Amino acid sequence: MRILTHNMMCCLKCDSFPLKIEATEVENEEQEENKEFLLNMLPRLDYDGLKSAAKDLSIEGLPETLPENISENEAALKSLHKLLLEIQIKTGELVCPNEQCGRRYPIKERIPNMVLRDDEVNDLKK
């Protein structure tokens, strides 16, 4: 699972965001840099959620705040590219940060399983 995907996910039971990442296996898969793609995606991302993911994965180098001149800041773009597109969580769990919910979503072979159990779906209907 790419961090880009993670940034768009919330707990299906309680809508909490961002989900905490507990990775047991992480891979780095080099991708061709695409500045235009990154610049188009940045307005859609939650930067605090991105920083949370970086912290969960012990990744450093992400600016504390998104620079206003991001299109001219090659170092920041390189850090964002690596975090969003190259780092892949192969196995682990996504954990709801809401202590009263605490739902855990497994990640296997880079795919997060976000399917709720029948009892959880029935609880949502109430």
Phi, psi and omega in degrees: 000129177279154178294332175302318177294314181305321185294347182250012184247145173224170179294131181283343179274322188227004178067016179291145182212145354275155175287138178285140180259123172243089185272136173255338176215123181237138178239152175248115182243106183300137179232148176296135180291138180223088184301318181298316178299312180301313182296328177285331181278329187307318179296340182271348185268151172267108187294324177296322176296323178294317177296323178297317179297317179299319179295316179301327183262007181056043179258127181251166175106354178279130179301147180300320175232154180289119181299142180295327181262041187304326182294340180256356184261090185299322181296317179293318178297321179295317178297317180294318178301312181300311183294313186284324191243336185261327181279127181234130176272114182276314177220154179151208179214150167258133186237130177297130181284348179285113184300330180284343178259293177065016182302137180247132179244116182288149173242123178227131180050044176074005183247117176283135178263103183258014181284129177277150175287162181303317181296327178289321178296316179297323178296325180291329181288340183283000000 
